[in-house]
């Protein structure tokens, strides 16, 4: 007690000195901050280049992290993570998930969740490290990590990751079939595994042989084999059907008959699964679509880019009406994609000679292609081949009376958005 009293007594003059001299006070405080910061361990190499204040902030964050880890259980942190994911708050989800991983660094569920959250945030490297750690800890369990690793790699590496993921999935399905115990022991993620997941993975492999590895020896055969396996595990997978159509269209001398027709059939079956117009034609007359069917159809609509590919194939198959339906649906979602306007113009151009009303298709082709060209310039696209073909087609179509009268070619680029809106309104008025 005496020692403490003596210490207090000693400190009194210093406090008076500090109050009488603010400059010395600031200096003394900075020395205290510096000593505190220097005493902080800098185990992380990233901290070494930080300022004193930044190092102190890192230390405070580490303290908060430790306190959070002591306060909450892993289960509670994962519940908060899932809640944030449901609310699309991926930043907070990453924070809670990282805290859970600090407590259990080898928990596969947490690693998988963290990898997916980081992928949503666009942090590819952190997601990759999480999934690679999961692969290291459990190479024969959980297929999703292999699917993600396959997506961020190319060529042979991508095929290897996808193939390993397929192997894990098939083993899981086999265990579930032959052993109730094996099914019960499956992870939560694998418990939802279906043949559709296997089909999607085989489609990913086929796409790589279509693109990155198309020049490899035997690529065509491996591509076809992957598509056939995809259809084996999900005969109603529109992506697999479309890939089969692409494969058949790519075979040499397809115009000889049967192969081209087979490709067209696969393509139309694919489109009928999600395109409203085709779906209604395929259903028996008088059959009404209930809410569940409509919801299922909406969930089965392919991504935007995939539907652009569908439109290209439909134009190649000379299914112009269906191609236009697909492209018009894309415009409703986003009317600033040059390729969509270009394809609409190209589809109309190809119908000029075959139609009984060639002038109608000429006018439509000219309108779509003009918009494609103006939007191309506005957005600064870099597809020189598409621009060249667009200009070539416009040259062949000529200016046209309506375009010359309206001065459409001379509209400034900044008015292009208004031009699209006005055009859409005019078309709606004509329909009504």
Short mmCIF file of C-alpha atoms in Angstrom, two decimals:
data_model
loop_
_atom_site.label_atom_id
_atom_site.label_comp_id
_atom_site.label_asym_id
_atom_site.label_seq_id
_atom_site.Cartn_x
_atom_site.Cartn_y
_atom_site.Cartn_z
CA UNK A 1 0.00 0.00 0.00
CA UNK A 2 2.85 2.37 0.95
CA UNK A 3 4.49 1.76 -2.41
CA UNK A 4 1.31 2.70 -4.24
CA UNK A 5 0.86 5.91 -2.26
CA UNK A 6 4.44 6.87 -2.97
CA UNK A 7 3.90 6.26 -6.66
CA UNK A 8 0.87 8.52 -6.74
CA UNK A 9 2.77 11.24 -4.96
CA UNK A 10 5.55 11.07 -7.52
CA UNK A 11 3.12 11.47 -10.41
CA UNK A 12 1.49 14.69 -9.15
CA UNK A 13 4.22 17.12 -10.33
CA UNK A 14 4.21 15.52 -13.78
CA UNK A 15 0.51 16.13 -14.21
CA UNK A 16 1.01 19.80 -13.32
CA UNK A 17 3.82 20.08 -15.85
CA UNK A 18 1.65 18.52 -18.54
CA UNK A 19 -1.21 20.94 -17.95
CA UNK A 20 1.12 23.92 -18.04
CA UNK A 21 2.72 22.87 -21.32
CA UNK A 22 0.40 21.46 -24.03
CA UNK A 23 3.24 20.86 -26.46
CA UNK A 24 5.04 18.64 -23.96
CA UNK A 25 1.73 16.93 -23.21
CA UNK A 26 1.20 16.01 -26.89
CA UNK A 27 4.78 14.78 -27.08
CA UNK A 28 4.34 12.64 -24.00
CA UNK A 29 1.07 11.16 -25.36
CA UNK A 30 2.69 10.37 -28.71
CA UNK A 31 5.56 8.65 -26.90
CA UNK A 32 2.99 6.59 -25.01
CA UNK A 33 1.20 5.66 -28.27
CA UNK A 34 4.51 4.79 -29.89
CA UNK A 35 5.60 2.61 -26.98
CA UNK A 36 2.22 0.86 -26.99
CA UNK A 37 2.35 0.27 -30.75
CA UNK A 38 5.94 -0.95 -30.62
CA UNK A 39 5.01 -3.40 -27.90
CA UNK A 40 2.34 -4.92 -30.20
CA UNK A 41 3.54 -8.16 -31.79
CA UNK A 42 3.84 -7.89 -35.57
CA UNK A 43 3.53 -11.51 -36.51
CA UNK A 44 1.75 -10.68 -39.76
CA UNK A 45 4.15 -9.39 -42.40
CA UNK A 46 1.42 -7.07 -43.71
CA UNK A 47 1.56 -5.05 -40.44
CA UNK A 48 5.23 -4.14 -40.80
CA UNK A 49 4.60 -1.41 -43.36
CA UNK A 50 1.70 0.15 -41.44
CA UNK A 51 1.76 3.43 -39.55
CA UNK A 52 1.54 3.54 -35.75
CA UNK A 53 -2.17 4.36 -35.82
CA UNK A 54 -2.90 1.60 -38.34
CA UNK A 55 -1.01 -0.94 -36.25
CA UNK A 56 -3.00 0.02 -33.21
CA UNK A 57 -6.21 -0.37 -35.21
CA UNK A 58 -5.15 -3.88 -36.28
CA UNK A 59 -4.41 -4.77 -32.66
CA UNK A 60 -7.84 -3.54 -31.58
CA UNK A 61 -9.44 -5.62 -34.32
CA UNK A 62 -7.53 -8.68 -33.14
CA UNK A 63 -8.74 -8.05 -29.60
CA UNK A 64 -12.33 -7.71 -30.82
CA UNK A 65 -11.92 -10.92 -32.82
CA UNK A 66 -10.67 -12.79 -29.76
CA UNK A 67 -13.47 -11.38 -27.61
CA UNK A 68 -16.08 -12.38 -30.22
CA UNK A 69 -14.62 -15.89 -30.43
CA UNK A 70 -14.89 -16.22 -26.66
CA UNK A 71 -18.41 -14.81 -26.54
CA UNK A 72 -20.11 -16.80 -29.33
CA UNK A 73 -20.07 -20.47 -30.27
CA UNK A 74 -19.33 -21.73 -33.77
CA UNK A 75 -22.98 -22.68 -34.25
CA UNK A 76 -24.13 -19.18 -33.33
CA UNK A 77 -21.63 -17.59 -35.70
CA UNK A 78 -22.74 -19.85 -38.55
CA UNK A 79 -26.37 -18.99 -37.87
CA UNK A 80 -25.49 -15.31 -38.15
CA UNK A 81 -23.54 -16.05 -41.34
CA UNK A 82 -26.54 -17.78 -42.93
CA UNK A 83 -28.83 -14.96 -41.83
CA UNK A 84 -26.56 -12.40 -43.51
CA UNK A 85 -26.37 -14.51 -46.67
CA UNK A 86 -30.17 -14.69 -46.80
CA UNK A 87 -30.22 -10.88 -46.61
CA UNK A 88 -27.46 -10.59 -49.25
CA UNK A 89 -25.17 -8.92 -46.72
CA UNK A 90 -22.07 -10.81 -47.79
CA UNK A 91 -19.60 -8.43 -46.08
CA UNK A 92 -21.06 -9.19 -42.65
CA UNK A 93 -21.42 -12.86 -43.59
CA UNK A 94 -17.69 -13.02 -44.32
CA UNK A 95 -16.89 -11.46 -40.95
CA UNK A 96 -19.02 -13.94 -38.96
CA UNK A 97 -17.76 -16.87 -41.03
CA UNK A 98 -14.13 -15.84 -40.52
CA UNK A 99 -14.72 -15.65 -36.76
CA UNK A 100 -16.12 -19.18 -36.84
CA UNK A 101 -13.07 -20.34 -38.79
CA UNK A 102 -10.77 -18.75 -36.20
CA UNK A 103 -12.39 -21.06 -33.63
CA UNK A 104 -12.39 -24.19 -35.82
CA UNK A 105 -9.77 -23.80 -38.59
CA UNK A 106 -10.34 -27.31 -39.97
CA UNK A 107 -14.15 -27.27 -40.06
CA UNK A 108 -15.08 -28.24 -43.64
CA UNK A 109 -18.54 -26.69 -43.49
CA UNK A 110 -17.09 -23.35 -42.45
CA UNK A 111 -14.39 -23.47 -45.15
CA UNK A 112 -17.00 -24.25 -47.79
CA UNK A 113 -19.25 -21.44 -46.58
CA UNK A 114 -16.38 -18.94 -46.43
CA UNK A 115 -15.29 -19.88 -49.93
CA UNK A 116 -18.79 -19.28 -51.31
CA UNK A 117 -19.18 -15.96 -49.48
CA UNK A 118 -15.80 -14.73 -50.78
CA UNK A 119 -16.78 -15.83 -54.28
CA UNK A 120 -19.97 -13.73 -54.02
CA UNK A 121 -17.84 -10.75 -52.99
CA UNK A 122 -15.52 -11.28 -55.95
CA UNK A 123 -12.55 -12.12 -53.75
CA UNK A 124 -11.32 -14.94 -55.97
CA UNK A 125 -7.98 -15.49 -54.24
CA UNK A 126 -9.45 -15.82 -50.74
CA UNK A 127 -12.19 -18.12 -52.02
CA UNK A 128 -9.58 -20.23 -53.81
CA UNK A 129 -7.48 -20.58 -50.63
CA UNK A 130 -10.52 -21.65 -48.61
CA UNK A 131 -11.49 -24.33 -51.13
CA UNK A 132 -7.91 -25.58 -51.53
CA UNK A 133 -7.67 -25.93 -47.75
CA UNK A 134 -10.90 -27.95 -47.81
CA UNK A 135 -9.45 -30.16 -50.57
CA UNK A 136 -6.32 -30.72 -48.49
CA UNK A 137 -8.32 -31.67 -45.38
CA UNK A 138 -10.92 -33.85 -47.11
CA UNK A 139 -10.25 -34.67 -50.77
CA UNK A 140 -12.99 -37.33 -51.00
CA UNK A 141 -15.86 -35.37 -49.43
CA UNK A 142 -17.87 -32.45 -50.76
CA UNK A 143 -18.07 -31.75 -54.48
CA UNK A 144 -18.84 -28.01 -54.49
CA UNK A 145 -15.23 -26.97 -53.80
CA UNK A 146 -14.13 -28.80 -56.93
CA UNK A 147 -16.86 -27.11 -58.98
CA UNK A 148 -15.66 -23.66 -57.95
CA UNK A 149 -11.99 -24.51 -58.52
CA UNK A 150 -12.92 -25.80 -61.97
CA UNK A 151 -14.66 -22.51 -62.78
CA UNK A 152 -11.67 -20.31 -61.91
CA UNK A 153 -9.15 -22.46 -63.80
CA UNK A 154 -8.84 -23.14 -67.52
CA UNK A 155 -7.87 -25.97 -69.82
CA UNK A 156 -6.55 -29.23 -68.40
CA UNK A 157 -6.56 -27.97 -64.79
CA UNK A 158 -10.24 -27.09 -65.02
CA UNK A 159 -11.10 -30.52 -66.44
CA UNK A 160 -9.17 -32.18 -63.60
CA UNK A 161 -11.08 -30.27 -60.92
CA UNK A 162 -14.46 -30.88 -62.56
CA UNK A 163 -13.65 -34.56 -63.06
CA UNK A 164 -12.69 -34.96 -59.41
CA UNK A 165 -15.90 -33.24 -58.38
CA UNK A 166 -17.90 -35.60 -60.59
CA UNK A 167 -16.09 -38.57 -59.04
CA UNK A 168 -17.01 -37.37 -55.54
CA UNK A 169 -20.64 -36.85 -56.58
CA UNK A 170 -20.98 -40.28 -58.16
CA UNK A 171 -19.43 -41.95 -55.10
CA UNK A 172 -21.87 -40.08 -52.86
CA UNK A 173 -24.88 -41.10 -54.96
CA UNK A 174 -23.70 -44.72 -55.00
CA UNK A 175 -23.26 -44.78 -51.22
CA UNK A 176 -26.69 -43.27 -50.76
CA UNK A 177 -28.22 -45.94 -53.00
CA UNK A 178 -26.55 -48.94 -51.39
CA UNK A 179 -26.31 -47.88 -47.78
CA UNK A 180 -28.76 -46.05 -45.57
CA UNK A 181 -25.90 -45.53 -43.16
CA UNK A 182 -23.82 -43.92 -45.89
CA UNK A 183 -26.71 -41.62 -46.75
CA UNK A 184 -27.08 -40.58 -43.13
CA UNK A 185 -23.36 -39.90 -42.89
CA UNK A 186 -23.36 -37.61 -45.95
CA UNK A 187 -22.62 -33.95 -45.36
CA UNK A 188 -25.49 -31.46 -45.34
CA UNK A 189 -24.42 -30.12 -48.74
CA UNK A 190 -24.16 -33.55 -50.31
CA UNK A 191 -27.55 -34.52 -48.85
CA UNK A 192 -29.14 -32.26 -51.49
CA UNK A 193 -27.10 -33.79 -54.32
CA UNK A 194 -29.10 -34.87 -57.39
CA UNK A 195 -28.47 -36.20 -60.86
CA UNK A 196 -28.97 -32.66 -62.16
CA UNK A 197 -25.81 -31.55 -60.31
CA UNK A 198 -23.84 -34.32 -62.03
CA UNK A 199 -25.31 -33.30 -65.38
CA UNK A 200 -24.28 -29.66 -64.92
CA UNK A 201 -20.72 -30.74 -64.08
CA UNK A 202 -20.48 -32.84 -67.24
CA UNK A 203 -21.73 -29.81 -69.23
CA UNK A 204 -18.87 -27.77 -67.76
CA UNK A 205 -16.39 -30.38 -68.98
CA UNK A 206 -17.97 -30.40 -72.45
CA UNK A 207 -17.74 -26.60 -72.70
CA UNK A 208 -14.00 -26.71 -72.00
CA UNK A 209 -13.47 -29.15 -74.88
CA UNK A 210 -15.56 -26.77 -77.01
CA UNK A 211 -13.35 -23.79 -76.13
CA UNK A 212 -9.99 -24.03 -74.30
CA UNK A 213 -9.13 -27.53 -75.46
CA UNK A 214 -10.89 -27.57 -78.85
CA UNK A 215 -7.57 -28.09 -80.68
CA UNK A 216 -6.47 -31.01 -78.49
CA UNK A 217 -6.38 -34.47 -80.04
CA UNK A 218 -9.66 -36.31 -79.43
CA UNK A 219 -11.38 -33.15 -78.14
CA UNK A 220 -14.52 -33.73 -80.23
CA UNK A 221 -14.99 -37.28 -78.93
CA UNK A 222 -14.42 -36.23 -75.32
CA UNK A 223 -16.87 -33.37 -75.76
CA UNK A 224 -19.56 -35.67 -77.13
CA UNK A 225 -18.96 -38.20 -74.36
CA UNK A 226 -19.35 -35.51 -71.69
CA UNK A 227 -22.62 -34.27 -73.24
CA UNK A 228 -24.01 -37.81 -73.43
CA UNK A 229 -23.18 -38.36 -69.76
CA UNK A 230 -24.87 -35.06 -68.91
CA UNK A 231 -28.05 -36.19 -70.68
CA UNK A 232 -27.81 -39.58 -68.97
CA UNK A 233 -28.02 -38.00 -65.51
CA UNK A 234 -30.60 -35.35 -66.48
CA UNK A 235 -32.43 -35.98 -69.79
CA UNK A 236 -34.32 -32.67 -69.40
CA UNK A 237 -31.29 -30.46 -68.91
CA UNK A 238 -31.70 -27.62 -71.48
CA UNK A 239 -27.99 -26.76 -71.26
CA UNK A 240 -27.00 -30.31 -72.19
CA UNK A 241 -29.45 -30.35 -75.12
CA UNK A 242 -28.10 -27.03 -76.38
CA UNK A 243 -24.52 -28.30 -76.11
CA UNK A 244 -25.48 -31.38 -78.13
CA UNK A 245 -27.01 -29.13 -80.78
CA UNK A 246 -23.79 -27.06 -80.88
CA UNK A 247 -21.72 -30.21 -81.22
CA UNK A 248 -23.87 -31.58 -84.05
CA UNK A 249 -23.84 -28.23 -85.88
CA UNK A 250 -20.06 -28.15 -85.64
CA UNK A 251 -19.56 -31.51 -87.36
CA UNK A 252 -18.31 -31.19 -90.94
CA UNK A 253 -20.81 -31.58 -93.79
CA UNK A 254 -23.80 -31.19 -91.46
CA UNK A 255 -25.87 -29.81 -94.32
CA UNK A 256 -26.07 -33.30 -95.79
CA UNK A 257 -29.23 -33.88 -93.79
CA UNK A 258 -29.69 -36.13 -90.79
CA UNK A 259 -27.03 -34.62 -88.50
CA UNK A 260 -28.27 -31.07 -89.04
CA UNK A 261 -31.87 -32.14 -88.42
CA UNK A 262 -30.87 -33.98 -85.25
CA UNK A 263 -29.08 -30.88 -83.96
CA UNK A 264 -32.13 -28.75 -84.67
CA UNK A 265 -34.35 -31.17 -82.74
CA UNK A 266 -32.08 -31.03 -79.71
CA UNK A 267 -32.07 -27.25 -79.88
CA UNK A 268 -35.84 -26.90 -80.11
CA UNK A 269 -36.35 -29.37 -77.25
CA UNK A 270 -33.97 -27.30 -75.15
CA UNK A 271 -35.75 -24.02 -75.89
CA UNK A 272 -39.18 -25.55 -75.28
CA UNK A 273 -38.23 -26.17 -71.64
CA UNK A 274 -38.02 -22.46 -70.78
CA UNK A 275 -39.17 -20.16 -73.62
CA UNK A 276 -42.86 -19.22 -73.12
CA UNK A 277 -43.85 -19.31 -76.80
CA UNK A 278 -42.27 -22.71 -77.44
CA UNK A 279 -43.55 -24.11 -74.16
CA UNK A 280 -47.14 -23.20 -75.00
CA UNK A 281 -46.82 -24.83 -78.42
CA UNK A 282 -45.46 -28.02 -76.87
CA UNK A 283 -48.28 -28.34 -74.30
CA UNK A 284 -51.57 -30.05 -75.18
CA UNK A 285 -54.34 -27.70 -76.27
CA UNK A 286 -56.42 -26.38 -73.38
CA UNK A 287 -53.90 -27.30 -70.68
CA UNK A 288 -53.37 -24.40 -68.30
CA UNK A 289 -50.11 -23.72 -66.53
CA UNK A 290 -50.42 -23.57 -62.74
CA UNK A 291 -48.31 -21.38 -60.44
CA UNK A 292 -45.88 -24.20 -59.59
CA UNK A 293 -45.19 -24.85 -63.28
CA UNK A 294 -44.64 -21.15 -63.90
CA UNK A 295 -42.24 -20.87 -60.95
CA UNK A 296 -40.36 -23.97 -62.14
CA UNK A 297 -40.11 -22.49 -65.63
CA UNK A 298 -38.76 -19.19 -64.30
CA UNK A 299 -36.11 -20.99 -62.24
CA UNK A 300 -35.05 -22.97 -65.31
CA UNK A 301 -34.39 -19.95 -67.56
CA UNK A 302 -30.71 -20.01 -68.61
CA UNK A 303 -28.39 -17.06 -67.85
CA UNK A 304 -28.32 -14.05 -70.18
CA UNK A 305 -25.12 -15.05 -72.00
CA UNK A 306 -26.37 -18.60 -72.49
CA UNK A 307 -29.54 -17.29 -74.15
CA UNK A 308 -27.44 -15.19 -76.54
CA UNK A 309 -25.73 -18.43 -77.58
CA UNK A 310 -29.20 -20.00 -77.97
CA UNK A 311 -30.22 -17.18 -80.32
CA UNK A 312 -27.07 -17.69 -82.44
CA UNK A 313 -27.83 -21.39 -82.79
CA UNK A 314 -31.47 -20.68 -83.67
CA UNK A 315 -30.34 -18.31 -86.44
CA UNK A 316 -27.96 -20.99 -87.68
CA UNK A 317 -30.83 -23.51 -87.63
CA UNK A 318 -32.97 -21.01 -89.60
CA UNK A 319 -35.48 -20.82 -86.74
CA UNK A 320 -35.75 -17.06 -87.12
CA UNK A 321 -39.08 -16.55 -85.37
CA UNK A 322 -37.93 -18.37 -82.25
CA UNK A 323 -34.58 -16.56 -82.34
CA UNK A 324 -36.42 -13.23 -82.40
CA UNK A 325 -38.55 -14.27 -79.43
CA UNK A 326 -35.41 -15.09 -77.43
CA UNK A 327 -33.68 -11.85 -78.42
CA UNK A 328 -36.71 -9.66 -77.68
CA UNK A 329 -36.90 -11.23 -74.22
CA UNK A 330 -33.24 -10.32 -73.71
CA UNK A 331 -33.92 -6.71 -74.71
CA UNK A 332 -36.62 -6.47 -72.06
CA UNK A 333 -34.00 -7.35 -69.45
CA UNK A 334 -31.17 -5.21 -70.83
CA UNK A 335 -31.45 -3.10 -73.98
CA UNK A 336 -27.81 -2.01 -74.01
CA UNK A 337 -26.18 -5.21 -75.26
CA UNK A 338 -24.84 -4.61 -78.76
CA UNK A 339 -24.80 -8.27 -79.72
CA UNK A 340 -28.55 -8.65 -79.13
CA UNK A 341 -29.40 -5.77 -81.49
CA UNK A 342 -26.92 -7.11 -84.05
CA UNK A 343 -28.42 -10.63 -83.96
CA UNK A 344 -31.95 -9.27 -84.34
CA UNK A 345 -30.79 -7.32 -87.41
CA UNK A 346 -28.97 -10.34 -88.82
CA UNK A 347 -32.04 -12.58 -88.33
CA UNK A 348 -34.26 -10.07 -90.16
CA UNK A 349 -31.72 -9.64 -92.96
CA UNK A 350 -31.64 -13.41 -93.57
CA UNK A 351 -35.43 -13.42 -94.03
CA UNK A 352 -35.51 -10.70 -96.68
CA UNK A 353 -35.17 -13.03 -99.68
CA UNK A 354 -37.38 -15.76 -98.20
CA UNK A 355 -40.25 -13.53 -97.17
CA UNK A 356 -43.28 -12.47 -99.17
CA UNK A 357 -42.84 -9.02 -97.62
CA UNK A 358 -39.11 -8.34 -98.07
CA UNK A 359 -39.42 -4.58 -97.48
CA UNK A 360 -40.78 -5.17 -93.97
CA UNK A 361 -37.79 -7.28 -93.00
CA UNK A 362 -35.43 -4.82 -94.71
CA UNK A 363 -36.78 -1.95 -92.60
CA UNK A 364 -36.56 -4.02 -89.39
CA UNK A 365 -33.04 -5.21 -90.18
CA UNK A 366 -31.93 -1.65 -90.94
CA UNK A 367 -33.42 -0.36 -87.66
CA UNK A 368 -31.84 -3.06 -85.49
CA UNK A 369 -28.45 -2.86 -87.17
CA UNK A 370 -28.38 0.95 -86.98
CA UNK A 371 -29.07 0.76 -83.26
CA UNK A 372 -26.38 -1.89 -82.88
CA UNK A 373 -23.86 0.35 -84.62
CA UNK A 374 -24.70 3.46 -82.57
CA UNK A 375 -24.66 1.52 -79.30
CA UNK A 376 -21.34 -0.04 -80.29
CA UNK A 377 -19.81 3.42 -80.67
CA UNK A 378 -21.41 4.73 -77.49
CA UNK A 379 -20.14 1.87 -75.31
CA UNK A 380 -16.74 1.64 -77.01
CA UNK A 381 -16.97 -2.09 -77.77
CA UNK A 382 -13.98 -3.94 -79.20
CA UNK A 383 -15.56 -6.62 -81.40
CA UNK A 384 -14.20 -5.41 -84.74
CA UNK A 385 -15.60 -8.36 -86.69
CA UNK A 386 -19.17 -7.66 -85.50
CA UNK A 387 -18.88 -3.96 -86.36
CA UNK A 388 -17.50 -4.76 -89.80
CA UNK A 389 -20.33 -7.20 -90.52
CA UNK A 390 -22.91 -4.69 -89.26
CA UNK A 391 -21.57 -1.99 -91.58
CA UNK A 392 -21.48 -4.46 -94.48
CA UNK A 393 -25.13 -5.42 -93.95
CA UNK A 394 -26.21 -1.77 -93.65
CA UNK A 395 -24.40 -1.02 -96.90
CA UNK A 396 -26.25 -3.83 -98.66
CA UNK A 397 -29.60 -2.73 -97.23
CA UNK A 398 -29.11 0.88 -98.27
CA UNK A 399 -30.42 3.97 -96.45
CA UNK A 400 -34.11 3.26 -96.98
CA UNK A 401 -36.87 5.87 -97.35
CA UNK A 402 -37.96 5.88 -93.71
CA UNK A 403 -34.41 6.28 -92.40
CA UNK A 404 -33.65 9.07 -94.86
CA UNK A 405 -36.82 10.97 -93.99
CA UNK A 406 -36.37 10.70 -90.24
CA UNK A 407 -32.66 11.45 -90.29
CA UNK A 408 -32.10 8.45 -88.02
CA UNK A 409 -28.51 8.02 -89.17
CA UNK A 410 -27.64 11.52 -87.91
CA UNK A 411 -29.00 11.16 -84.38
CA UNK A 412 -26.33 12.04 -81.78
CA UNK A 413 -25.01 9.18 -79.67
CA UNK A 414 -26.12 10.78 -76.39
CA UNK A 415 -29.77 10.48 -77.53
CA UNK A 416 -29.52 6.78 -78.18
CA UNK A 417 -31.35 5.83 -74.97
CA UNK A 418 -34.28 8.12 -75.80
CA UNK A 419 -34.25 6.75 -79.33
CA UNK A 420 -34.70 3.20 -78.02
CA UNK A 421 -37.55 4.21 -75.73
CA UNK A 422 -39.38 6.10 -78.46
CA UNK A 423 -38.95 3.18 -80.84
CA UNK A 424 -40.37 0.74 -78.30
CA UNK A 425 -43.35 3.03 -77.68
CA UNK A 426 -44.00 3.28 -81.41
CA UNK A 427 -43.89 -0.48 -81.81
CA UNK A 428 -46.30 -0.97 -78.89
CA UNK A 429 -48.70 1.57 -80.41
CA UNK A 430 -48.62 -0.27 -83.74
CA UNK A 431 -49.37 -3.57 -82.03
CA UNK A 432 -52.42 -2.10 -80.27
#
